[in-house]
C-alpha atoms as a printed R data frame, in Angstrom:
    type eleno elety resid chain resno       x       y       z
1   ATOM     1    CA   MET     A     1   0.571  31.713 -10.537
2   ATOM     2    CA   LYS     A     2  -2.260  29.351  -9.373
3   ATOM     3    CA   MET     A     3  -3.474  26.313 -12.270
4   ATOM     4    CA   LEU     A     4  -6.685  24.850 -12.366
5   ATOM     5    CA   PHE     A     5  -8.556  21.941 -14.375
6   ATOM     6    CA   ALA     A     6 -10.640  21.340 -16.036
7   ATOM     7    CA   GLU     A     7 -12.656  18.500 -17.902
8   ATOM     8    CA   THR     A     8 -12.496  18.061 -21.788
9   ATOM     9    CA   PRO     A     9 -16.117  17.696 -23.238
10  ATOM    10    CA   ALA     A    10 -17.027  14.356 -22.553
11  ATOM    11    CA   PRO     A    11 -20.275  12.385 -22.089
12  ATOM    12    CA   LYS     A    12 -21.453  12.463 -17.930
13  ATOM    13    CA   LEU     A    13 -21.661   8.812 -16.541
14  ATOM    14    CA   ASN     A    14 -24.953   8.460 -14.963
15  ATOM    15    CA   LEU     A    15 -25.120   5.006 -12.443
16  ATOM    16    CA   GLY     A    16 -26.364   2.803 -14.623
17  ATOM    17    CA   LYS     A    17 -23.484   3.941 -17.103
18  ATOM    18    CA   LYS     A    18 -21.544   3.564 -14.167
19  ATOM    19    CA   LEU     A    19 -22.571   0.051 -13.012
20  ATOM    20    CA   TRP     A    20 -22.323  -1.154 -16.541
21  ATOM    21    CA   LEU     A    21 -18.425  -0.230 -16.970
22  ATOM    22    CA   LEU     A    22 -17.462  -1.434 -13.449
23  ATOM    23    CA   ASN     A    23 -14.510  -4.108 -13.583
24  ATOM    24    CA   TRP     A    24 -16.767  -6.794 -11.933
25  ATOM    25    CA   PRO     A    25 -14.480  -9.631 -12.631
26  ATOM    26    CA   PHE     A    26 -11.657  -7.548 -10.106
27  ATOM    27    CA   LEU     A    27 -14.239  -7.192  -7.663
28  ATOM    28    CA   LEU     A    28 -15.606 -10.825  -7.332
29  ATOM    29    CA   LEU     A    29 -11.023 -11.652  -7.502
30  ATOM    30    CA   VAL     A    30 -11.025  -8.982  -4.336
31  ATOM    31    CA   ALA     A    31 -13.457 -10.436  -2.972
32  ATOM    32    CA   GLY     A    32 -12.160 -14.073  -3.398
33  ATOM    33    CA   ILE     A    33  -8.721 -12.439  -1.752
34  ATOM    34    CA   ALA     A    34 -10.621 -11.253   1.365
35  ATOM    35    CA   LEU     A    35 -12.445 -14.521   1.396
36  ATOM    36    CA   VAL     A    36  -8.693 -16.623   1.350
37  ATOM    37    CA   GLY     A    37  -8.397 -14.220   4.659
38  ATOM    38    CA   ALA     A    38 -11.508 -14.819   6.413
39  ATOM    39    CA   GLY     A    39 -10.768 -18.893   6.364
40  ATOM    40    CA   ALA     A    40  -7.435 -18.429   7.349
41  ATOM    41    CA   LEU     A    41  -8.036 -15.898  10.416
42  ATOM    42    CA   TYR     A    42 -11.042 -19.226  11.337
43  ATOM    43    CA   SER     A    43  -8.250 -21.684  11.003
44  ATOM    44    CA   VAL     A    44  -6.101 -19.264  13.283
45  ATOM    45    CA   ALA     A    45  -8.566 -19.066  15.887
46  ATOM    46    CA   GLY     A    46  -8.695 -23.201  16.373
47  ATOM    47    CA   GLY     A    47 -11.721 -22.824  14.142
48  ATOM    48    CA   THR     A    48 -14.251 -20.060  15.118
49  ATOM    49    CA   PHE     A    49 -14.957 -17.114  14.130
50  ATOM    50    CA   GLU     A    50 -13.495 -14.530  16.820
51  ATOM    51    CA   PRO     A    51 -11.867 -12.632  17.538
52  ATOM    52    CA   TRP     A    52 -10.329 -12.429  13.488
53  ATOM    53    CA   ALA     A    53 -12.646 -13.483  10.986
54  ATOM    54    CA   THR     A    54 -15.893 -11.792  11.601
55  ATOM    55    CA   ARG     A    55 -14.034  -8.518  11.623
56  ATOM    56    CA   HIS     A    56 -12.034  -9.317   8.974
57  ATOM    57    CA   VAL     A    57 -15.499  -9.575   7.145
58  ATOM    58    CA   VAL     A    58 -17.107  -6.650   8.698
59  ATOM    59    CA   ARG     A    59 -14.001  -4.634   7.683
60  ATOM    60    CA   PHE     A    60 -14.432  -5.906   4.282
61  ATOM    61    CA   CYS     A    61 -18.298  -5.200   4.106
62  ATOM    62    CA   ILE     A    62 -17.678  -1.423   4.706
63  ATOM    63    CA   GLY     A    63 -14.419  -0.937   3.067
64  ATOM    64    CA   LEU     A    64 -16.864  -2.560  -0.135
65  ATOM    65    CA   ALA     A    65 -19.390   0.414   0.593
66  ATOM    66    CA   LEU     A    66 -16.553   2.770   0.630
67  ATOM    67    CA   LEU     A    67 -14.707   1.021  -2.384
68  ATOM    68    CA   PHE     A    68 -18.318   1.844  -4.210
69  ATOM    69    CA   ALA     A    69 -18.793   5.350  -3.211
70  ATOM    70    CA   VAL     A    70 -15.287   6.132  -4.510
71  ATOM    71    CA   ALA     A    71 -16.007   4.094  -7.886
72  ATOM    72    CA   PHE     A    72 -18.696   5.565  -8.287
73  ATOM    73    CA   SER     A    73 -17.775   9.398  -7.742
74  ATOM    74    CA   ASP     A    74 -16.796  12.107 -10.123
75  ATOM    75    CA   ILE     A    75 -12.635  12.070 -10.389
76  ATOM    76    CA   ARG     A    76 -12.271  15.703 -10.294
77  ATOM    77    CA   TRP     A    77 -13.170  15.664  -7.394
78  ATOM    78    CA   TRP     A    78  -9.524  13.912  -5.975
79  ATOM    79    CA   LEU     A    79  -7.991  15.803  -9.085
80  ATOM    80    CA   ASN     A    80  -8.828  18.917  -7.234
81  ATOM    81    CA   GLY     A    81  -8.406  17.502  -3.532
82  ATOM    82    CA   ALA     A    82  -5.711  15.428  -3.961
83  ATOM    83    CA   TYR     A    83  -3.226  17.913  -2.093
84  ATOM    84    CA   PRO     A    84  -5.294  18.872   0.602
85  ATOM    85    CA   LEU     A    85  -5.701  15.692   1.279
86  ATOM    86    CA   TYR     A    86  -2.363  15.307   0.950
87  ATOM    87    CA   LEU     A    87  -1.708  17.366   4.366
88  ATOM    88    CA   ALA     A    88  -4.586  16.785   5.951
89  ATOM    89    CA   VAL     A    89  -3.156  13.351   6.299
90  ATOM    90    CA   LEU     A    90   0.419  15.097   7.180
91  ATOM    91    CA   LEU     A    91  -1.213  16.863   9.934
92  ATOM    92    CA   LEU     A    92  -2.545  13.937  11.429
93  ATOM    93    CA   MET     A    93   1.226  11.679  10.884
94  ATOM    94    CA   LEU     A    94   2.685  14.679  12.512
95  ATOM    95    CA   LEU     A    95   0.471  14.699  15.695
96  ATOM    96    CA   VAL     A    96   1.329  11.041  16.149
97  ATOM    97    CA   PRO     A    97   4.562  11.498  18.422
98  ATOM    98    CA   PHE     A    98   2.710  13.694  20.813
99  ATOM    99    CA   ILE     A    99  -0.884  12.340  21.362
100 ATOM   100    CA   GLY     A   100  -0.468   8.675  19.299
101 ATOM   101    CA   VAL     A   101  -1.162   5.235  21.244
102 ATOM   102    CA   GLU     A   102   2.247   3.555  22.375
103 ATOM   103    CA   SER     A   103   2.131  -0.205  21.547
104 ATOM   104    CA   GLY     A   104   5.210  -2.367  21.227
105 ATOM   105    CA   GLY     A   105   7.378   0.331  21.569
106 ATOM   106    CA   ALA     A   106   6.662   2.715  19.164
107 ATOM   107    CA   ARG     A   107   3.847   5.178  18.621
108 ATOM   108    CA   ARG     A   108   1.784   4.773  15.126
109 ATOM   109    CA   TRP     A   109  -1.796   4.667  15.947
110 ATOM   110    CA   LEU     A   110  -4.009   7.536  16.750
111 ATOM   111    CA   GLY     A   111  -6.967   6.793  18.880
112 ATOM   112    CA   VAL     A   112 -10.346   8.501  18.401
113 ATOM   113    CA   GLY     A   113 -12.829   6.749  21.575
114 ATOM   114    CA   GLU     A   114 -11.680   2.987  21.637
115 ATOM   115    CA   LEU     A   115 -11.040   2.911  17.671
116 ATOM   116    CA   SER     A   116  -7.512   3.539  17.194
117 ATOM   117    CA   PHE     A   117  -6.469   4.519  12.877
118 ATOM   118    CA   GLN     A   118  -2.571   4.800  11.843
119 ATOM   119    CA   PRO     A   119  -2.486   7.843   9.627
120 ATOM   120    CA   SER     A   120   0.527   6.227   7.723
121 ATOM   121    CA   GLU     A   121  -1.244   3.248   6.070
122 ATOM   122    CA   MET     A   122  -4.115   6.486   4.771
123 ATOM   123    CA   MET     A   123  -0.498   8.599   3.420
124 ATOM   124    CA   LYS     A   124   0.184   5.796   1.368
125 ATOM   125    CA   ILE     A   125  -2.903   6.596  -0.893
126 ATOM   126    CA   THR     A   126  -2.932  10.497  -0.200
127 ATOM   127    CA   LEU     A   127   0.787  10.167  -1.610
128 ATOM   128    CA   ILE     A   128   0.036   8.476  -4.341
129 ATOM   129    CA   LEU     A   129  -3.033  11.107  -5.094
130 ATOM   130    CA   ALA     A   130  -0.553  14.149  -4.641
131 ATOM   131    CA   LEU     A   131   1.805  12.772  -7.184
132 ATOM   132    CA   ALA     A   132  -0.119  12.184  -9.695
133 ATOM   133    CA   ARG     A   133  -2.062  15.249  -9.536
134 ATOM   134    CA   TYR     A   134   1.784  16.768  -9.821
135 ATOM   135    CA   TYR     A   135   2.457  14.727 -12.623
136 ATOM   136    CA   GLN     A   136  -0.872  15.334 -14.836
137 ATOM   137    CA   TRP     A   137   0.508  19.633 -14.321
138 ATOM   138    CA   LEU     A   138   3.818  19.129 -14.833
139 ATOM   139    CA   PRO     A   139   3.781  19.577 -19.148
140 ATOM   140    CA   PRO     A   140   6.305  16.365 -20.262
141 ATOM   141    CA   GLU     A   141   9.062  18.257 -21.434
142 ATOM   142    CA   LYS     A   142   9.919  19.815 -18.187
143 ATOM   143    CA   ILE     A   143   9.618  15.954 -16.292
144 ATOM   144    CA   TRP     A   144  13.551  15.588 -16.998
145 ATOM   145    CA   ARG     A   145  14.918  19.321 -15.475
146 ATOM   146    CA   PRO     A   146  16.513  18.612 -12.343
147 ATOM   147    CA   ASP     A   147  14.277  21.382 -10.251
148 ATOM   148    CA   ALA     A   148  10.888  19.974 -11.594
149 ATOM   149    CA   LEU     A   149  11.907  16.319  -9.524
150 ATOM   150    CA   ILE     A   150  12.035  18.808  -5.949
151 ATOM   151    CA   PRO     A   151   8.104  19.076  -4.961
152 ATOM   152    CA   PRO     A   152   7.515  14.925  -5.727
153 ATOM   153    CA   LEU     A   153  10.646  14.720  -3.368
154 ATOM   154    CA   LEU     A   154   9.513  16.921  -0.547
155 ATOM   155    CA   LEU     A   155   5.784  14.918  -1.161
156 ATOM   156    CA   ILE     A   156   7.775  11.571  -0.611
157 ATOM   157    CA   GLY     A   157  10.558  12.547   1.780
158 ATOM   158    CA   VAL     A   158   8.363  14.534   4.627
159 ATOM   159    CA   PRO     A   159   6.094  11.187   5.273
160 ATOM   160    CA   VAL     A   160   9.593   8.927   4.880
161 ATOM   161    CA   LEU     A   161  11.355  10.788   7.780
162 ATOM   162    CA   LEU     A   162   7.842  10.902   9.925
163 ATOM   163    CA   ALA     A   163   7.504   7.188   9.404
164 ATOM   164    CA   LEU     A   164  11.062   7.069  10.539
165 ATOM   165    CA   ALA     A   165  10.623   9.172  13.238
166 ATOM   166    CA   GLN     A   166   7.597   6.427  14.633
167 ATOM   167    CA   PRO     A   167   9.746   4.384  14.958
168 ATOM   168    CA   ASP     A   168   8.474   2.567  11.509
169 ATOM   169    CA   LEU     A   169  10.632   1.353   8.693
170 ATOM   170    CA   GLY     A   170   8.707  -1.287   7.034
171 ATOM   171    CA   THR     A   171   6.124   2.115   6.367
172 ATOM   172    CA   ALA     A   172   9.389   4.454   5.575
173 ATOM   173    CA   ALA     A   173  10.366   1.684   2.869
174 ATOM   174    CA   LEU     A   174   6.991   1.476   1.383
175 ATOM   175    CA   PHE     A   175   6.637   5.183   0.709
176 ATOM   176    CA   ALA     A   176  10.233   5.160  -0.657
177 ATOM   177    CA   ILE     A   177   9.199   2.510  -2.925
178 ATOM   178    CA   ILE     A   178   5.922   3.820  -3.851
179 ATOM   179    CA   GLY     A   179   6.774   7.248  -4.675
180 ATOM   180    CA   GLY     A   180  10.171   6.030  -6.478
181 ATOM   181    CA   GLY     A   181   8.094   4.220  -8.828
182 ATOM   182    CA   LEU     A   182   5.528   6.212  -9.576
183 ATOM   183    CA   LEU     A   183   8.475   8.676 -10.480
184 ATOM   184    CA   PHE     A   184   9.543   5.998 -12.331
185 ATOM   185    CA   LEU     A   185   6.634   5.686 -14.051
186 ATOM   186    CA   ALA     A   186   5.535   9.617 -14.665
187 ATOM   187    CA   GLY     A   187   8.671   9.252 -17.071
188 ATOM   188    CA   VAL     A   188  11.751  10.482 -14.676
189 ATOM   189    CA   SER     A   189  14.841   9.654 -16.113
190 ATOM   190    CA   TRP     A   190  17.118   6.665 -15.805
191 ATOM   191    CA   PHE     A   191  19.652   8.843 -14.602
192 ATOM   192    CA   TYR     A   192  18.119  10.291 -11.503
193 ATOM   193    CA   PHE     A   193  17.157   6.375 -10.246
194 ATOM   194    CA   GLY     A   194  21.003   5.874 -11.013
195 ATOM   195    CA   ALA     A   195  22.282   9.012  -8.313
196 ATOM   196    CA   ALA     A   196  20.068   7.907  -6.013
197 ATOM   197    CA   ILE     A   197  21.149   4.376  -5.608
198 ATOM   198    CA   VAL     A   198  24.262   5.563  -5.063
199 ATOM   199    CA   GLY     A   199  23.727   7.964  -2.711
200 ATOM   200    CA   VAL     A   200  21.866   5.133  -0.913
201 ATOM   201    CA   ILE     A   201  24.457   3.058  -0.705
202 ATOM   202    CA   VAL     A   202  27.087   5.560   0.268
203 ATOM   203    CA   SER     A   203  25.405   6.686   2.580
204 ATOM   204    CA   LEU     A   204  24.206   3.181   3.831
205 ATOM   205    CA   PRO     A   205  27.222   3.474   7.091
206 ATOM   206    CA   HIS     A   206  25.651   6.529   8.343
207 ATOM   207    CA   ALA     A   207  21.811   5.074   7.890
208 ATOM   208    CA   TRP     A   208  22.910   1.889  10.361
209 ATOM   209    CA   GLU     A   209  24.400   3.960  13.126
210 ATOM   210    CA   MET     A   210  21.092   5.872  12.977
211 ATOM   211    CA   LEU     A   211  19.197   2.652  13.427
212 ATOM   212    CA   HIS     A   212  17.720   1.686  16.678
213 ATOM   213    CA   ASP     A   213  18.875  -1.507  18.708
214 ATOM   214    CA   TYR     A   214  16.182  -3.667  17.504
215 ATOM   215    CA   GLN     A   215  16.363  -3.145  14.056
216 ATOM   216    CA   LYS     A   216  19.666  -3.419  14.131
217 ATOM   217    CA   GLU     A   217  18.673  -6.923  15.559
218 ATOM   218    CA   ARG     A   218  16.731  -7.278  12.885
219 ATOM   219    CA   VAL     A   219  19.281  -6.680   9.827
220 ATOM   220    CA   LEU     A   220  21.696  -9.064  12.432
221 ATOM   221    CA   THR     A   221  18.944 -12.006  12.517
222 ATOM   222    CA   PHE     A   222  18.401 -11.712   8.790
223 ATOM   223    CA   PHE     A   223  22.074 -12.485   8.251
224 ATOM   224    CA   ASP     A   224  21.527 -14.748  10.467
225 ATOM   225    CA   PRO     A   225  18.716 -16.303  11.999
226 ATOM   226    CA   GLU     A   226  20.282 -18.444  14.588
227 ATOM   227    CA   ARG     A   227  22.370 -16.499  16.221
228 ATOM   228    CA   ASP     A   228  19.343 -15.947  18.559
229 ATOM   229    CA   PRO     A   229  16.853 -18.784  18.022
230 ATOM   230    CA   LEU     A   230  14.976 -18.098  21.095
231 ATOM   231    CA   GLY     A   231  15.075 -14.550  20.743
232 ATOM   232    CA   SER     A   232  15.143 -12.177  17.655
233 ATOM   233    CA   GLY     A   233  15.692 -14.949  15.174
234 ATOM   234    CA   TYR     A   234  12.082 -16.827  16.456
235 ATOM   235    CA   HIS     A   235  10.480 -15.299  13.849
236 ATOM   236    CA   ILE     A   236  12.081 -16.357  11.036
237 ATOM   237    CA   LEU     A   237  13.028 -19.615  12.065
238 ATOM   238    CA   GLN     A   238   9.349 -20.872  13.035
239 ATOM   239    CA   SER     A   239   8.447 -19.378  10.121
240 ATOM   240    CA   LYS     A   240  10.361 -21.192   8.077
241 ATOM   241    CA   ILE     A   241   9.823 -24.313   9.636
242 ATOM   242    CA   ALA     A   242   6.254 -23.929   9.178
243 ATOM   243    CA   ILE     A   243   6.797 -23.062   5.164
244 ATOM   244    CA   GLY     A   244   8.951 -26.234   4.914
245 ATOM   245    CA   SER     A   245   6.674 -28.839   6.913
246 ATOM   246    CA   GLY     A   246   3.849 -28.180   4.843
247 ATOM   247    CA   GLY     A   247   5.606 -29.818   2.019
248 ATOM   248    CA   LEU     A   248   3.514 -29.861  -1.917
249 ATOM   249    CA   ALA     A   249  -0.109 -30.050  -0.540
250 ATOM   250    CA   GLY     A   250   0.288 -28.924   3.105
251 ATOM   251    CA   LYS     A   251  -1.161 -30.908   6.778
252 ATOM   252    CA   GLY     A   252  -4.613 -29.580   5.595
253 ATOM   253    CA   TYR     A   253  -7.008 -27.322   6.975
254 ATOM   254    CA   MET     A   254  -6.925 -26.462   9.962
255 ATOM   255    CA   MET     A   255  -4.104 -28.590  10.646
256 ATOM   256    CA   GLY     A   256  -1.306 -26.826  10.568
257 ATOM   257    CA   THR     A   257   0.817 -27.688  13.797
258 ATOM   258    CA   GLN     A   258   3.481 -24.777  14.167
259 ATOM   259    CA   ALA     A   259   0.203 -22.341  13.685
260 ATOM   260    CA   GLN     A   260  -1.739 -23.875  15.343
261 ATOM   261    CA   LEU     A   261   0.261 -24.844  18.992
262 ATOM   262    CA   ASN     A   262   1.170 -21.222  18.864
263 ATOM   263    CA   PHE     A   263   4.738 -22.026  18.279
264 ATOM   264    CA   LEU     A   264   4.174 -19.373  15.116
265 ATOM   265    CA   PRO     A   265   4.314 -15.604  16.227
266 ATOM   266    CA   GLU     A   266   2.027 -13.326  14.937
267 ATOM   267    CA   LYS     A   267   0.511 -15.724  12.970
268 ATOM   268    CA   HIS     A   268  -3.479 -13.959  11.837
269 ATOM   269    CA   THR     A   269  -0.935 -10.326  11.034
270 ATOM   270    CA   ASP     A   270   2.322 -10.799   9.560
271 ATOM   271    CA   PHE     A   271   2.731 -13.915   9.431
272 ATOM   272    CA   ILE     A   272  -0.802 -15.111   8.368
273 ATOM   273    CA   PHE     A   273   0.689 -16.258   4.901
274 ATOM   274    CA   THR     A   274   3.450 -18.759   7.285
275 ATOM   275    CA   MET     A   275   0.286 -20.339   8.230
276 ATOM   276    CA   PHE     A   276  -1.844 -20.588   5.079
277 ATOM   277    CA   ALA     A   277   1.347 -22.461   3.318
278 ATOM   278    CA   GLU     A   278   1.735 -25.143   5.832
279 ATOM   279    CA   GLU     A   279  -1.896 -25.838   5.632
280 ATOM   280    CA   MET     A   280  -2.041 -25.861   2.154
281 ATOM   281    CA   GLY     A   281   1.257 -26.558   0.896
282 ATOM   282    CA   PHE     A   282   3.098 -24.829  -1.912
283 ATOM   283    CA   ILE     A   283   0.229 -25.298  -4.384
284 ATOM   284    CA   GLY     A   284  -1.919 -23.239  -2.080
285 ATOM   285    CA   ALA     A   285   0.705 -20.806  -1.269
286 ATOM   286    CA   VAL     A   286   1.329 -20.730  -5.026
287 ATOM   287    CA   VAL     A   287  -2.435 -20.432  -6.025
288 ATOM   288    CA   LEU     A   288  -2.715 -17.462  -3.611
289 ATOM   289    CA   LEU     A   289   0.085 -15.812  -5.076
290 ATOM   290    CA   ALA     A   290  -2.028 -16.111  -8.857
291 ATOM   291    CA   LEU     A   291  -4.759 -14.326  -7.171
292 ATOM   292    CA   TYR     A   292  -2.457 -11.416  -6.714
293 ATOM   293    CA   LEU     A   293  -0.768 -11.758  -9.805
294 ATOM   294    CA   VAL     A   294  -3.937 -11.639 -12.107
295 ATOM   295    CA   ALA     A   295  -4.914  -8.695  -9.522
296 ATOM   296    CA   LEU     A   296  -1.771  -7.036 -10.899
297 ATOM   297    CA   VAL     A   297  -2.816  -7.817 -14.269
298 ATOM   298    CA   PHE     A   298  -6.209  -6.918 -14.070
299 ATOM   299    CA   ILE     A   299  -4.914  -3.042 -12.488
300 ATOM   300    CA   THR     A   300  -2.475  -2.951 -15.393
301 ATOM   301    CA   TYR     A   301  -4.383  -3.295 -18.145
302 ATOM   302    CA   MET     A   302  -7.009  -0.573 -16.544
303 ATOM   303    CA   ALA     A   303  -4.282   2.045 -16.096
304 ATOM   304    CA   LEU     A   304  -3.239   1.517 -19.805
305 ATOM   305    CA   ARG     A   305  -6.827   2.468 -20.414
306 ATOM   306    CA   CYS     A   306  -6.786   5.363 -18.889
307 ATOM   307    CA   ARG     A   307  -6.105   8.354 -21.376
308 ATOM   308    CA   SER     A   308  -5.114  11.297 -18.252
309 ATOM   309    CA   MET     A   309  -2.311  10.833 -16.719
310 ATOM   310    CA   PHE     A   310  -3.423  11.242 -13.172
311 ATOM   311    CA   ALA     A   311  -5.585   8.346 -13.666
312 ATOM   312    CA   LYS     A   312  -3.024   6.079 -15.409
313 ATOM   313    CA   LEU     A   313  -0.987   7.069 -11.822
314 ATOM   314    CA   VAL     A   314  -3.794   6.690  -9.830
315 ATOM   315    CA   ALA     A   315  -4.382   3.025 -10.620
316 ATOM   316    CA   ALA     A   316  -0.492   2.352 -10.731
317 ATOM   317    CA   GLY     A   317   0.676   3.171  -7.812
318 ATOM   318    CA   VAL     A   318  -2.161   1.579  -6.298
319 ATOM   319    CA   GLY     A   319  -1.098  -1.623  -8.379
320 ATOM   320    CA   LEU     A   320   2.663  -0.922  -7.150
321 ATOM   321    CA   THR     A   321   1.275  -0.673  -3.260
322 ATOM   322    CA   LEU     A   322  -0.006  -3.681  -3.659
323 ATOM   323    CA   SER     A   323   2.888  -5.921  -4.986
324 ATOM   324    CA   ALA     A   324   5.265  -4.240  -2.549
325 ATOM   325    CA   TYR     A   325   2.783  -5.041   0.452
326 ATOM   326    CA   VAL     A   326   2.777  -8.648  -1.905
327 ATOM   327    CA   PHE     A   327   6.239  -8.772  -2.469
328 ATOM   328    CA   ILE     A   328   8.007  -7.876   0.873
329 ATOM   329    CA   ASN     A   329   5.421 -10.038   3.191
330 ATOM   330    CA   VAL     A   330   6.380 -13.057   1.443
331 ATOM   331    CA   ALA     A   331  10.200 -12.578   1.516
332 ATOM   332    CA   MET     A   332   9.974 -11.497   5.118
333 ATOM   333    CA   VAL     A   333   8.922 -14.417   6.322
334 ATOM   334    CA   THR     A   334  10.164 -16.727   3.549
335 ATOM   335    CA   GLY     A   335  13.719 -15.030   5.120
336 ATOM   336    CA   LEU     A   336  14.606 -12.904   1.850
337 ATOM   337    CA   VAL     A   337  14.664  -9.413   3.900
338 ATOM   338    CA   PRO     A   338  14.207  -8.071   7.087
339 ATOM   339    CA   VAL     A   339  11.352  -8.747   9.335
340 ATOM   340    CA   VAL     A   340   9.822  -5.171   8.689
341 ATOM   341    CA   GLY     A   341   6.172  -5.461  10.068
342 ATOM   342    CA   VAL     A   342   4.091  -5.640   6.397
343 ATOM   343    CA   PRO     A   343   0.935  -7.516   6.414
344 ATOM   344    CA   LEU     A   344  -0.935  -9.586   3.951
345 ATOM   345    CA   PRO     A   345  -3.254  -7.247   2.049
346 ATOM   346    CA   LEU     A   346  -6.843  -8.344   2.427
347 ATOM   347    CA   VAL     A   347  -5.997 -11.326   4.115
348 ATOM   348    CA   SER     A   348  -3.865 -10.303   7.301
349 ATOM   349    CA   TYR     A   349  -6.295  -9.485  10.119
350 ATOM   350    CA   GLY     A   350  -5.816  -4.973  10.437
351 ATOM   351    CA   GLY     A   351  -8.431  -2.255  10.734
352 ATOM   352    CA   THR     A   352  -6.722   0.651   9.410
353 ATOM   353    CA   SER     A   353  -4.478  -1.985   6.182
354 ATOM   354    CA   MET     A   354  -7.197  -3.703   4.842
355 ATOM   355    CA   LEU     A   355 -10.168  -0.173   4.354
356 ATOM   356    CA   THR     A   356  -6.861   1.713   3.069
357 ATOM   357    CA   MET     A   357  -5.899  -0.655   0.402
358 ATOM   358    CA   ILE     A   358  -9.441  -1.369  -0.463
359 ATOM   359    CA   ILE     A   359 -10.317   2.208  -0.883
360 ATOM   360    CA   GLY     A   360  -6.975   2.212  -3.177
361 ATOM   361    CA   LEU     A   361  -8.522  -0.317  -5.207
362 ATOM   362    CA   GLY     A   362 -11.861   2.074  -5.430
363 ATOM   363    CA   PHE     A   363  -8.949   4.764  -6.950
364 ATOM   364    CA   VAL     A   364  -8.065   1.763  -9.306
365 ATOM   365    CA   LEU     A   365 -12.100   1.634 -10.430
366 ATOM   366    CA   ASN     A   366 -12.733   4.589 -10.476
367 ATOM   367    CA   ALA     A   367  -9.602   5.537 -13.087
368 ATOM   368    CA   HIS     A   368 -11.133   2.290 -14.679
369 ATOM   369    CA   VAL     A   369 -14.878   4.264 -15.043
370 ATOM   370    CA   ASN     A   370 -13.051   7.883 -15.826
371 ATOM   371    CA   ARG     A   371 -11.085   6.123 -18.414
372 ATOM   372    CA   LYS     A   372 -12.111   8.414 -21.270
373 ATOM   373    CA   VAL     A   373 -12.226  11.828 -18.986
374 ATOM   374    CA   THR     A   374  -8.743  13.969 -19.863
375 ATOM   375    CA   PHE     A   375  -8.257  16.664 -18.678
376 ATOM   376    CA   ARG     A   376  -6.308  20.388 -20.209
377 ATOM   377    CA   ARG     A   377  -3.932  23.155 -17.550
378 ATOM   378    CA   GLN     A   378  -6.509  26.212 -17.777
379 ATOM   379    CA   GLU     A   379  -5.102  29.592 -16.467
380 ATOM   380    CA   VAL     A   380  -7.501  31.745 -14.629
381 ATOM   381    CA   ARG     A   381  -5.694  34.127 -12.614
382 ATOM   382    CA   ALA     A   382  -2.445  35.037 -11.542
383 ATOM   383    CA   LEU     A   383  -1.970  35.032  -7.538
384 ATOM   384    CA   TRP     A   384   1.617  36.521  -6.386
């Protein structure tokens, strides 16, 4: 049986009204975080805009245009197009093992001419849209039923398996966190989460055997970085040295020795927080994390004001994604979790991750602009 959605009567918003309803303080905060990233990339390059800072700013400007396009669009487009978008990105992920671009021993990118993009980054947004659409359709009294969990678990599980096959353990973990978080916010019973935790614990020995050798090495290095200080433990040891040497107030802008003398690897991507903490110290690191916290408060506020389940879950899902990125990245560079290759949102250098996050924030603003819109299920015809 086919179910379509129709908007309940609500005043139509013109462009001027949408501009007025846009959360401009939140947008300025996002731009401020991206500006911090540009400044950090300028410092990483030794006081030049090339090769990273300029591209970072250009990508943010392109992303900003996409953000406005998403924020001002009709929310019904995304509701009705959630599943087709999910399937399209899933198809791209399926193509990665066959025609993907290999880098660092893994195939995670698709190439178009001289450009490349990572479908798994796009999946993080389309997964949120698909799950939000499902729970917009599902009657609240059916959320507790076991059979109601099958579709969302399939929506989450297939991308997780494809990410593991690339292999990309960090992205697979993010899919699971985002999906599980949305199930919890949608009202799924605690019982199912408890059963899932027990299942994960029981399956750990089998999961360990399925890991690649370098992934096992990362886990072992997490518990004892000094077992291989010049090999697998080098990244995290240098990261801890850099953060510790920053002290309270830091060594000063462009004065971080670990980063400037190239002791710190991946300093412009996954370990950019380390470089920032060395130069700006504990105070600077706390200020940057406070900016992310304020952004999450804004997102939570906007999500709670939405009337429809779809808008609530879309906004909350993007907020969950942002918080997961920040937590995993900071925990990774400080040695609290294994190194899994997760960038710091809006700060780390990276094209697909930057654009995907900004588009996601555009969906938050779209939900906020359309916060008074509600939907009803309307049966139009039965298809057997």
